[in-house]
Amino acid sequence: MTISGRQEGEWIVIDVADTGVGIGAEDLPRVFDRFWRAEKSRSRQSGGSGLGLAIVRKLAEAHGGSVSVTSTLGQGSTFTIRLPHWARTTS
């Protein structure tokens, strides 16, 4: 896993990339849905509740940002979080 960050204008952008099996194009629109799992063989006992990415999306949106994913089967996935940058001012 690789985590990187940068500033793009008024945004802080964080990328989380892996070299796993990837996510099929047909599954990408649902990856942030609550209780959804790409791997159908997993259950709550063997693979979590399917809430993690839904929580990430809601947290990003609550701070005025967003989260997205790109993925290629056999190569891995990259999740990108974009958050607004609020510059601090001192008196």
PDB file of N, CA and C in Angstrom:
ATOM      1  N   MET A   1       0.842  -1.163   0.000  1.00  0.00           N
ATOM      2  CA  MET A   1       0.000   0.000   0.000  1.00  0.00           C
ATOM      3  C   MET A   1       0.895   1.236   0.000  1.00  0.00           C
ATOM      4  N   THR A   2       0.484   2.224  -0.772  1.00  0.00           N
ATOM      5  CA  THR A   2       1.193   3.498  -0.832  1.00  0.00           C
ATOM      6  C   THR A   2       0.212   4.616  -0.509  1.00  0.00           C
ATOM      7  N   ILE A   3       0.599   5.503   0.396  1.00  0.00           N
ATOM      8  CA  ILE A   3      -0.215   6.664   0.744  1.00  0.00           C
ATOM      9  C   ILE A   3       0.577   7.900   0.377  1.00  0.00           C
ATOM     10  N   SER A   4      -0.055   8.794  -0.374  1.00  0.00           N
ATOM     11  CA  SER A   4       0.616  10.043  -0.747  1.00  0.00           C
ATOM     12  C   SER A   4      -0.373  11.190  -0.615  1.00  0.00           C
ATOM     13  N   GLY A   5       0.175  12.384  -0.470  1.00  0.00           N
ATOM     14  CA  GLY A   5      -0.657  13.566  -0.331  1.00  0.00           C
ATOM     15  C   GLY A   5      -0.049  14.749  -1.046  1.00  0.00           C
ATOM     16  N   ARG A   6      -0.913  15.672  -1.409  1.00  0.00           N
ATOM     17  CA  ARG A   6      -0.461  16.873  -2.100  1.00  0.00           C
ATOM     18  C   ARG A   6      -1.537  17.949  -1.964  1.00  0.00           C
ATOM     19  N   GLN A   7      -1.150  19.166  -2.261  1.00  0.00           N
ATOM     20  CA  GLN A   7      -2.107  20.261  -2.311  1.00  0.00           C
ATOM     21  C   GLN A   7      -2.340  20.617  -3.766  1.00  0.00           C
ATOM     22  N   GLU A   8      -3.601  20.711  -4.157  1.00  0.00           N
ATOM     23  CA  GLU A   8      -3.993  21.153  -5.502  1.00  0.00           C
ATOM     24  C   GLU A   8      -4.905  22.355  -5.339  1.00  0.00           C
ATOM     25  N   GLY A   9      -4.341  23.530  -5.474  1.00  0.00           N
ATOM     26  CA  GLY A   9      -5.134  24.746  -5.289  1.00  0.00           C
ATOM     27  C   GLY A   9      -5.703  24.805  -3.887  1.00  0.00           C
ATOM     28  N   GLU A  10      -7.004  24.839  -3.789  1.00  0.00           N
ATOM     29  CA  GLU A  10      -7.690  24.927  -2.506  1.00  0.00           C
ATOM     30  C   GLU A  10      -7.994  23.557  -1.909  1.00  0.00           C
ATOM     31  N   TRP A  11      -7.438  22.501  -2.459  1.00  0.00           N
ATOM     32  CA  TRP A  11      -7.735  21.141  -2.015  1.00  0.00           C
ATOM     33  C   TRP A  11      -6.494  20.432  -1.482  1.00  0.00           C
ATOM     34  N   ILE A  12      -6.702  19.633  -0.446  1.00  0.00           N
ATOM     35  CA  ILE A  12      -5.717  18.665   0.013  1.00  0.00           C
ATOM     36  C   ILE A  12      -6.171  17.335  -0.576  1.00  0.00           C
ATOM     37  N   VAL A  13      -5.281  16.645  -1.280  1.00  0.00           N
ATOM     38  CA  VAL A  13      -5.624  15.396  -1.959  1.00  0.00           C
ATOM     39  C   VAL A  13      -4.770  14.275  -1.382  1.00  0.00           C
ATOM     40  N   ILE A  14      -5.423  13.208  -0.951  1.00  0.00           N
ATOM     41  CA  ILE A  14      -4.749  12.050  -0.382  1.00  0.00           C
ATOM     42  C   ILE A  14      -5.080  10.842  -1.248  1.00  0.00           C
ATOM     43  N   ASP A  15      -4.052  10.142  -1.726  1.00  0.00           N
ATOM     44  CA  ASP A  15      -4.233   8.928  -2.515  1.00  0.00           C
ATOM     45  C   ASP A  15      -3.783   7.732  -1.692  1.00  0.00           C
ATOM     46  N   VAL A  16      -4.594   6.699  -1.679  1.00  0.00           N
ATOM     47  CA  VAL A  16      -4.258   5.427  -1.041  1.00  0.00           C
ATOM     48  C   VAL A  16      -4.318   4.378  -2.140  1.00  0.00           C
ATOM     49  N   ALA A  17      -3.164   3.835  -2.503  1.00  0.00           N
ATOM     50  CA  ALA A  17      -3.077   2.891  -3.622  1.00  0.00           C
ATOM     51  C   ALA A  17      -2.597   1.537  -3.133  1.00  0.00           C
ATOM     52  N   ASP A  18      -3.136   0.483  -3.750  1.00  0.00           N
ATOM     53  CA  ASP A  18      -2.663  -0.863  -3.442  1.00  0.00           C
ATOM     54  C   ASP A  18      -2.342  -1.596  -4.738  1.00  0.00           C
ATOM     55  N   THR A  19      -1.742  -2.747  -4.607  1.00  0.00           N
ATOM     56  CA  THR A  19      -1.419  -3.580  -5.761  1.00  0.00           C
ATOM     57  C   THR A  19      -2.175  -4.899  -5.657  1.00  0.00           C
ATOM     58  N   GLY A  20      -3.398  -4.829  -5.158  1.00  0.00           N
ATOM     59  CA  GLY A  20      -4.216  -6.018  -4.972  1.00  0.00           C
ATOM     60  C   GLY A  20      -4.859  -6.498  -6.263  1.00  0.00           C
ATOM     61  N   VAL A  21      -5.942  -7.222  -6.114  1.00  0.00           N
ATOM     62  CA  VAL A  21      -6.612  -7.835  -7.267  1.00  0.00           C
ATOM     63  C   VAL A  21      -7.409  -6.831  -8.084  1.00  0.00           C
ATOM     64  N   GLY A  22      -7.678  -5.664  -7.529  1.00  0.00           N
ATOM     65  CA  GLY A  22      -8.461  -4.654  -8.234  1.00  0.00           C
ATOM     66  C   GLY A  22      -9.956  -4.885  -8.073  1.00  0.00           C
ATOM     67  N   ILE A  23     -10.725  -3.962  -8.606  1.00  0.00           N
ATOM     68  CA  ILE A  23     -12.185  -3.995  -8.530  1.00  0.00           C
ATOM     69  C   ILE A  23     -12.703  -3.883  -9.951  1.00  0.00           C
ATOM     70  N   GLY A  24     -13.609  -4.761 -10.329  1.00  0.00           N
ATOM     71  CA  GLY A  24     -14.168  -4.740 -11.677  1.00  0.00           C
ATOM     72  C   GLY A  24     -14.950  -3.471 -11.952  1.00  0.00           C
ATOM     73  N   ALA A  25     -14.941  -3.037 -13.204  1.00  0.00           N
ATOM     74  CA  ALA A  25     -15.637  -1.806 -13.594  1.00  0.00           C
ATOM     75  C   ALA A  25     -17.120  -1.847 -13.234  1.00  0.00           C
ATOM     76  N   GLU A  26     -17.722  -3.014 -13.303  1.00  0.00           N
ATOM     77  CA  GLU A  26     -19.146  -3.137 -12.982  1.00  0.00           C
ATOM     78  C   GLU A  26     -19.413  -2.944 -11.492  1.00  0.00           C
ATOM     79  N   ASP A  27     -18.391  -3.131 -10.651  1.00  0.00           N
ATOM     80  CA  ASP A  27     -18.548  -2.980  -9.207  1.00  0.00           C
ATOM     81  C   ASP A  27     -18.183  -1.589  -8.697  1.00  0.00           C
ATOM     82  N   LEU A  28     -17.448  -0.818  -9.466  1.00  0.00           N
ATOM     83  CA  LEU A  28     -16.986   0.500  -8.997  1.00  0.00           C
ATOM     84  C   LEU A  28     -18.112   1.434  -8.554  1.00  0.00           C
ATOM     85  N   PRO A  29     -19.259   1.491  -9.264  1.00  0.00           N
ATOM     86  CA  PRO A  29     -20.308   2.411  -8.807  1.00  0.00           C
ATOM     87  C   PRO A  29     -20.877   2.075  -7.428  1.00  0.00           C
ATOM     88  N   ARG A  30     -20.690   0.847  -6.944  1.00  0.00           N
ATOM     89  CA  ARG A  30     -21.284   0.430  -5.678  1.00  0.00           C
ATOM     90  C   ARG A  30     -20.285   0.355  -4.526  1.00  0.00           C
ATOM     91  N   VAL A  31     -19.019   0.603  -4.797  1.00  0.00           N
ATOM     92  CA  VAL A  31     -17.982   0.358  -3.800  1.00  0.00           C
ATOM     93  C   VAL A  31     -18.161   1.184  -2.520  1.00  0.00           C
ATOM     94  N   PHE A  32     -18.840   2.321  -2.584  1.00  0.00           N
ATOM     95  CA  PHE A  32     -19.055   3.161  -1.400  1.00  0.00           C
ATOM     96  C   PHE A  32     -20.429   2.948  -0.770  1.00  0.00           C
ATOM     97  N   ASP A  33     -21.206   1.987  -1.283  1.00  0.00           N
ATOM     98  CA  ASP A  33     -22.522   1.686  -0.716  1.00  0.00           C
ATOM     99  C   ASP A  33     -22.381   0.952   0.609  1.00  0.00           C
ATOM    100  N   ARG A  34     -23.274   1.258   1.542  1.00  0.00           N
ATOM    101  CA  ARG A  34     -23.261   0.564   2.834  1.00  0.00           C
ATOM    102  C   ARG A  34     -23.566  -0.918   2.652  1.00  0.00           C
ATOM    103  N   PHE A  35     -22.839  -1.747   3.381  1.00  0.00           N
ATOM    104  CA  PHE A  35     -23.019  -3.198   3.452  1.00  0.00           C
ATOM    105  C   PHE A  35     -22.694  -3.930   2.157  1.00  0.00           C
ATOM    106  N   TRP A  36     -22.077  -3.271   1.202  1.00  0.00           N
ATOM    107  CA  TRP A  36     -21.755  -3.921  -0.070  1.00  0.00           C
ATOM    108  C   TRP A  36     -20.328  -4.440  -0.038  1.00  0.00           C
ATOM    109  N   ARG A  37     -20.116  -5.629  -0.572  1.00  0.00           N
ATOM    110  CA  ARG A  37     -18.785  -6.237  -0.650  1.00  0.00           C
ATOM    111  C   ARG A  37     -18.525  -6.684  -2.082  1.00  0.00           C
ATOM    112  N   ALA A  38     -17.368  -6.385  -2.609  1.00  0.00           N
ATOM    113  CA  ALA A  38     -17.013  -6.812  -3.964  1.00  0.00           C
ATOM    114  C   ALA A  38     -16.832  -8.323  -4.011  1.00  0.00           C
ATOM    115  N   GLU A  39     -16.250  -8.866  -2.956  1.00  0.00           N
ATOM    116  CA  GLU A  39     -16.020 -10.307  -2.908  1.00  0.00           C
ATOM    117  C   GLU A  39     -17.226 -10.970  -2.252  1.00  0.00           C
ATOM    118  N   LYS A  40     -18.052 -11.614  -3.059  1.00  0.00           N
ATOM    119  CA  LYS A  40     -19.318 -12.178  -2.577  1.00  0.00           C
ATOM    120  C   LYS A  40     -19.134 -13.302  -1.562  1.00  0.00           C
ATOM    121  N   SER A  41     -17.969 -13.945  -1.541  1.00  0.00           N
ATOM    122  CA  SER A  41     -17.744 -15.056  -0.618  1.00  0.00           C
ATOM    123  C   SER A  41     -17.508 -14.588   0.809  1.00  0.00           C
ATOM    124  N   ARG A  42     -17.287 -13.303   1.015  1.00  0.00           N
ATOM    125  CA  ARG A  42     -17.029 -12.799   2.365  1.00  0.00           C
ATOM    126  C   ARG A  42     -18.336 -12.576   3.113  1.00  0.00           C
ATOM    127  N   SER A  43     -18.253 -12.765   4.413  1.00  0.00           N
ATOM    128  CA  SER A  43     -19.381 -12.492   5.295  1.00  0.00           C
ATOM    129  C   SER A  43     -18.889 -11.576   6.411  1.00  0.00           C
ATOM    130  N   ARG A  44     -19.772 -11.210   7.309  1.00  0.00           N
ATOM    131  CA  ARG A  44     -19.353 -10.356   8.426  1.00  0.00           C
ATOM    132  C   ARG A  44     -18.305 -11.049   9.272  1.00  0.00           C
ATOM    133  N   GLN A  45     -18.355 -12.368   9.352  1.00  0.00           N
ATOM    134  CA  GLN A  45     -17.397 -13.110  10.157  1.00  0.00           C
ATOM    135  C   GLN A  45     -16.020 -13.176   9.493  1.00  0.00           C
ATOM    136  N   SER A  46     -15.984 -13.158   8.163  1.00  0.00           N
ATOM    137  CA  SER A  46     -14.697 -13.339   7.487  1.00  0.00           C
ATOM    138  C   SER A  46     -14.209 -12.130   6.711  1.00  0.00           C
ATOM    139  N   GLY A  47     -14.965 -11.042   6.685  1.00  0.00           N
ATOM    140  CA  GLY A  47     -14.505  -9.933   5.867  1.00  0.00           C
ATOM    141  C   GLY A  47     -15.067  -8.583   6.202  1.00  0.00           C
ATOM    142  N   GLY A  48     -15.480  -8.357   7.410  1.00  0.00           N
ATOM    143  CA  GLY A  48     -15.973  -7.046   7.795  1.00  0.00           C
ATOM    144  C   GLY A  48     -17.449  -6.859   7.483  1.00  0.00           C
ATOM    145  N   SER A  49     -17.952  -5.683   7.804  1.00  0.00           N
ATOM    146  CA  SER A  49     -19.385  -5.410   7.681  1.00  0.00           C
ATOM    147  C   SER A  49     -19.756  -4.707   6.387  1.00  0.00           C
ATOM    148  N   GLY A  50     -18.766  -4.269   5.621  1.00  0.00           N
ATOM    149  CA  GLY A  50     -19.081  -3.530   4.408  1.00  0.00           C
ATOM    150  C   GLY A  50     -19.425  -2.072   4.678  1.00  0.00           C
ATOM    151  N   LEU A  51     -18.966  -1.535   5.789  1.00  0.00           N
ATOM    152  CA  LEU A  51     -19.276  -0.149   6.151  1.00  0.00           C
ATOM    153  C   LEU A  51     -18.100   0.806   6.006  1.00  0.00           C
ATOM    154  N   GLY A  52     -16.876   0.308   5.942  1.00  0.00           N
ATOM    155  CA  GLY A  52     -15.696   1.170   5.982  1.00  0.00           C
ATOM    156  C   GLY A  52     -15.662   2.254   4.927  1.00  0.00           C
ATOM    157  N   LEU A  53     -15.852   1.899   3.667  1.00  0.00           N
ATOM    158  CA  LEU A  53     -15.779   2.905   2.606  1.00  0.00           C
ATOM    159  C   LEU A  53     -16.979   3.843   2.623  1.00  0.00           C
ATOM    160  N   ALA A  54     -18.143   3.358   3.074  1.00  0.00           N
ATOM    161  CA  ALA A  54     -19.309   4.239   3.216  1.00  0.00           C
ATOM    162  C   ALA A  54     -19.033   5.299   4.285  1.00  0.00           C
ATOM    163  N   ILE A  55     -18.363   4.905   5.362  1.00  0.00           N
ATOM    164  CA  ILE A  55     -18.007   5.850   6.421  1.00  0.00           C
ATOM    165  C   ILE A  55     -16.989   6.863   5.901  1.00  0.00           C
ATOM    166  N   VAL A  56     -15.996   6.399   5.160  1.00  0.00           N
ATOM    167  CA  VAL A  56     -15.002   7.312   4.575  1.00  0.00           C
ATOM    168  C   VAL A  56     -15.699   8.357   3.710  1.00  0.00           C
ATOM    169  N   ARG A  57     -16.634   7.920   2.865  1.00  0.00           N
ATOM    170  CA  ARG A  57     -17.349   8.862   1.991  1.00  0.00           C
ATOM    171  C   ARG A  57     -18.115   9.897   2.808  1.00  0.00           C
ATOM    172  N   LYS A  58     -18.854   9.453   3.824  1.00  0.00           N
ATOM    173  CA  LYS A  58     -19.642  10.388   4.639  1.00  0.00           C
ATOM    174  C   LYS A  58     -18.754  11.370   5.391  1.00  0.00           C
ATOM    175  N   LEU A  59     -17.611  10.901   5.902  1.00  0.00           N
ATOM    176  CA  LEU A  59     -16.690  11.811   6.597  1.00  0.00           C
ATOM    177  C   LEU A  59     -16.117  12.856   5.637  1.00  0.00           C
ATOM    178  N   ALA A  60     -15.712  12.421   4.455  1.00  0.00           N
ATOM    179  CA  ALA A  60     -15.179  13.368   3.470  1.00  0.00           C
ATOM    180  C   ALA A  60     -16.241  14.400   3.107  1.00  0.00           C
ATOM    181  N   GLU A  61     -17.468  13.949   2.849  1.00  0.00           N
ATOM    182  CA  GLU A  61     -18.552  14.868   2.487  1.00  0.00           C
ATOM    183  C   GLU A  61     -18.893  15.817   3.629  1.00  0.00           C
ATOM    184  N   ALA A  62     -18.831  15.332   4.864  1.00  0.00           N
ATOM    185  CA  ALA A  62     -19.129  16.175   6.025  1.00  0.00           C
ATOM    186  C   ALA A  62     -18.139  17.324   6.153  1.00  0.00           C
ATOM    187  N   HIS A  63     -16.947  17.155   5.606  1.00  0.00           N
ATOM    188  CA  HIS A  63     -15.923  18.196   5.642  1.00  0.00           C
ATOM    189  C   HIS A  63     -15.843  18.964   4.327  1.00  0.00           C
ATOM    190  N   GLY A  64     -16.852  18.809   3.473  1.00  0.00           N
ATOM    191  CA  GLY A  64     -16.886  19.551   2.220  1.00  0.00           C
ATOM    192  C   GLY A  64     -16.056  18.930   1.117  1.00  0.00           C
ATOM    193  N   GLY A  65     -15.692  17.668   1.264  1.00  0.00           N
ATOM    194  CA  GLY A  65     -14.841  17.005   0.287  1.00  0.00           C
ATOM    195  C   GLY A  65     -15.522  15.857  -0.411  1.00  0.00           C
ATOM    196  N   SER A  66     -14.709  14.986  -0.978  1.00  0.00           N
ATOM    197  CA  SER A  66     -15.226  13.843  -1.709  1.00  0.00           C
ATOM    198  C   SER A  66     -14.202  12.712  -1.686  1.00  0.00           C
ATOM    199  N   VAL A  67     -14.638  11.543  -2.119  1.00  0.00           N
ATOM    200  CA  VAL A  67     -13.752  10.393  -2.258  1.00  0.00           C
ATOM    201  C   VAL A  67     -14.119   9.692  -3.559  1.00  0.00           C
ATOM    202  N   SER A  68     -13.114   9.178  -4.242  1.00  0.00           N
ATOM    203  CA  SER A  68     -13.346   8.468  -5.498  1.00  0.00           C
ATOM    204  C   SER A  68     -12.382   7.285  -5.583  1.00  0.00           C
ATOM    205  N   VAL A  69     -12.623   6.418  -6.562  1.00  0.00           N
ATOM    206  CA  VAL A  69     -11.769   5.246  -6.740  1.00  0.00           C
ATOM    207  C   VAL A  69     -11.544   4.999  -8.225  1.00  0.00           C
ATOM    208  N   THR A  70     -10.330   4.574  -8.542  1.00  0.00           N
ATOM    209  CA  THR A  70     -10.012   4.036  -9.862  1.00  0.00           C
ATOM    210  C   THR A  70      -9.395   2.669  -9.616  1.00  0.00           C
ATOM    211  N   SER A  71      -9.638   1.744 -10.534  1.00  0.00           N
ATOM    212  CA  SER A  71      -9.138   0.403 -10.314  1.00  0.00           C
ATOM    213  C   SER A  71      -8.986  -0.337 -11.629  1.00  0.00           C
ATOM    214  N   THR A  72      -7.996  -1.214 -11.666  1.00  0.00           N
ATOM    215  CA  THR A  72      -7.767  -2.086 -12.809  1.00  0.00           C
ATOM    216  C   THR A  72      -7.611  -3.499 -12.285  1.00  0.00           C
ATOM    217  N   LEU A  73      -8.418  -4.415 -12.812  1.00  0.00           N
ATOM    218  CA  LEU A  73      -8.316  -5.806 -12.381  1.00  0.00           C
ATOM    219  C   LEU A  73      -6.906  -6.329 -12.598  1.00  0.00           C
ATOM    220  N   GLY A  74      -6.393  -7.003 -11.593  1.00  0.00           N
ATOM    221  CA  GLY A  74      -5.057  -7.567 -11.665  1.00  0.00           C
ATOM    222  C   GLY A  74      -3.937  -6.593 -11.353  1.00  0.00           C
ATOM    223  N   GLN A  75      -4.267  -5.306 -11.161  1.00  0.00           N
ATOM    224  CA  GLN A  75      -3.224  -4.313 -10.896  1.00  0.00           C
ATOM    225  C   GLN A  75      -3.431  -3.547  -9.594  1.00  0.00           C
ATOM    226  N   GLY A  76      -4.665  -3.427  -9.130  1.00  0.00           N
ATOM    227  CA  GLY A  76      -4.905  -2.726  -7.883  1.00  0.00           C
ATOM    228  C   GLY A  76      -5.855  -1.559  -8.012  1.00  0.00           C
ATOM    229  N   SER A  77      -6.001  -0.845  -6.914  1.00  0.00           N
ATOM    230  CA  SER A  77      -6.955   0.254  -6.813  1.00  0.00           C
ATOM    231  C   SER A  77      -6.297   1.476  -6.183  1.00  0.00           C
ATOM    232  N   THR A  78      -6.820   2.645  -6.532  1.00  0.00           N
ATOM    233  CA  THR A  78      -6.392   3.888  -5.894  1.00  0.00           C
ATOM    234  C   THR A  78      -7.634   4.631  -5.427  1.00  0.00           C
ATOM    235  N   PHE A  79      -7.694   4.901  -4.136  1.00  0.00           N
ATOM    236  CA  PHE A  79      -8.768   5.692  -3.542  1.00  0.00           C
ATOM    237  C   PHE A  79      -8.228   7.094  -3.320  1.00  0.00           C
ATOM    238  N   THR A  80      -8.985   8.097  -3.753  1.00  0.00           N
ATOM    239  CA  THR A  80      -8.551   9.486  -3.655  1.00  0.00           C
ATOM    240  C   THR A  80      -9.538  10.272  -2.801  1.00  0.00           C
ATOM    241  N   ILE A  81      -9.027  10.890  -1.756  1.00  0.00           N
ATOM    242  CA  ILE A  81      -9.830  11.733  -0.867  1.00  0.00           C
ATOM    243  C   ILE A  81      -9.443  13.177  -1.139  1.00  0.00           C
ATOM    244  N   ARG A  82     -10.442  14.018  -1.380  1.00  0.00           N
ATOM    245  CA  ARG A  82     -10.225  15.452  -1.616  1.00  0.00           C
ATOM    246  C   ARG A  82     -10.922  16.229  -0.513  1.00  0.00           C
ATOM    247  N   LEU A  83     -10.154  17.048   0.196  1.00  0.00           N
ATOM    248  CA  LEU A  83     -10.692  17.864   1.280  1.00  0.00           C
ATOM    249  C   LEU A  83     -10.314  19.321   1.046  1.00  0.00           C
ATOM    250  N   PRO A  84     -11.221  20.235   1.360  1.00  0.00           N
ATOM    251  CA  PRO A  84     -10.869  21.649   1.177  1.00  0.00           C
ATOM    252  C   PRO A  84      -9.768  22.073   2.137  1.00  0.00           C
ATOM    253  N   HIS A  85      -8.899  22.933   1.656  1.00  0.00           N
ATOM    254  CA  HIS A  85      -7.804  23.458   2.466  1.00  0.00           C
ATOM    255  C   HIS A  85      -8.219  24.809   3.010  1.00  0.00           C
ATOM    256  N   TRP A  86      -8.255  24.909   4.315  1.00  0.00           N
ATOM    257  CA  TRP A  86      -8.569  26.184   4.961  1.00  0.00           C
ATOM    258  C   TRP A  86      -7.288  26.736   5.545  1.00  0.00           C
ATOM    259  N   ALA A  87      -6.806  27.800   4.986  1.00  0.00           N
ATOM    260  CA  ALA A  87      -5.569  28.412   5.475  1.00  0.00           C
ATOM    261  C   ALA A  87      -5.842  29.069   6.824  1.00  0.00           C
ATOM    262  N   ARG A  88      -4.929  28.853   7.750  1.00  0.00           N
ATOM    263  CA  ARG A  88      -5.038  29.510   9.045  1.00  0.00           C
ATOM    264  C   ARG A  88      -4.454  30.901   8.943  1.00  0.00           C
ATOM    265  N   THR A  89      -5.116  31.824   9.589  1.00  0.00           N
ATOM    266  CA  THR A  89      -4.578  33.179   9.677  1.00  0.00           C
ATOM    267  C   THR A  89      -4.329  33.503  11.134  1.00  0.00           C
ATOM    268  N   THR A  90      -3.262  34.214  11.401  1.00  0.00           N
ATOM    269  CA  THR A  90      -2.967  34.621  12.771  1.00  0.00           C
ATOM    270  C   THR A  90      -3.009  36.132  12.854  1.00  0.00           C
ATOM    271  N   SER A  91      -3.384  36.610  14.016  1.00  0.00           N
ATOM    272  CA  SER A  91      -3.474  38.063  14.215  1.00  0.00           C
ATOM    273  C   SER A  91      -2.227  38.588  14.844  1.00  0.00           C
TER     274      SER A  91
END
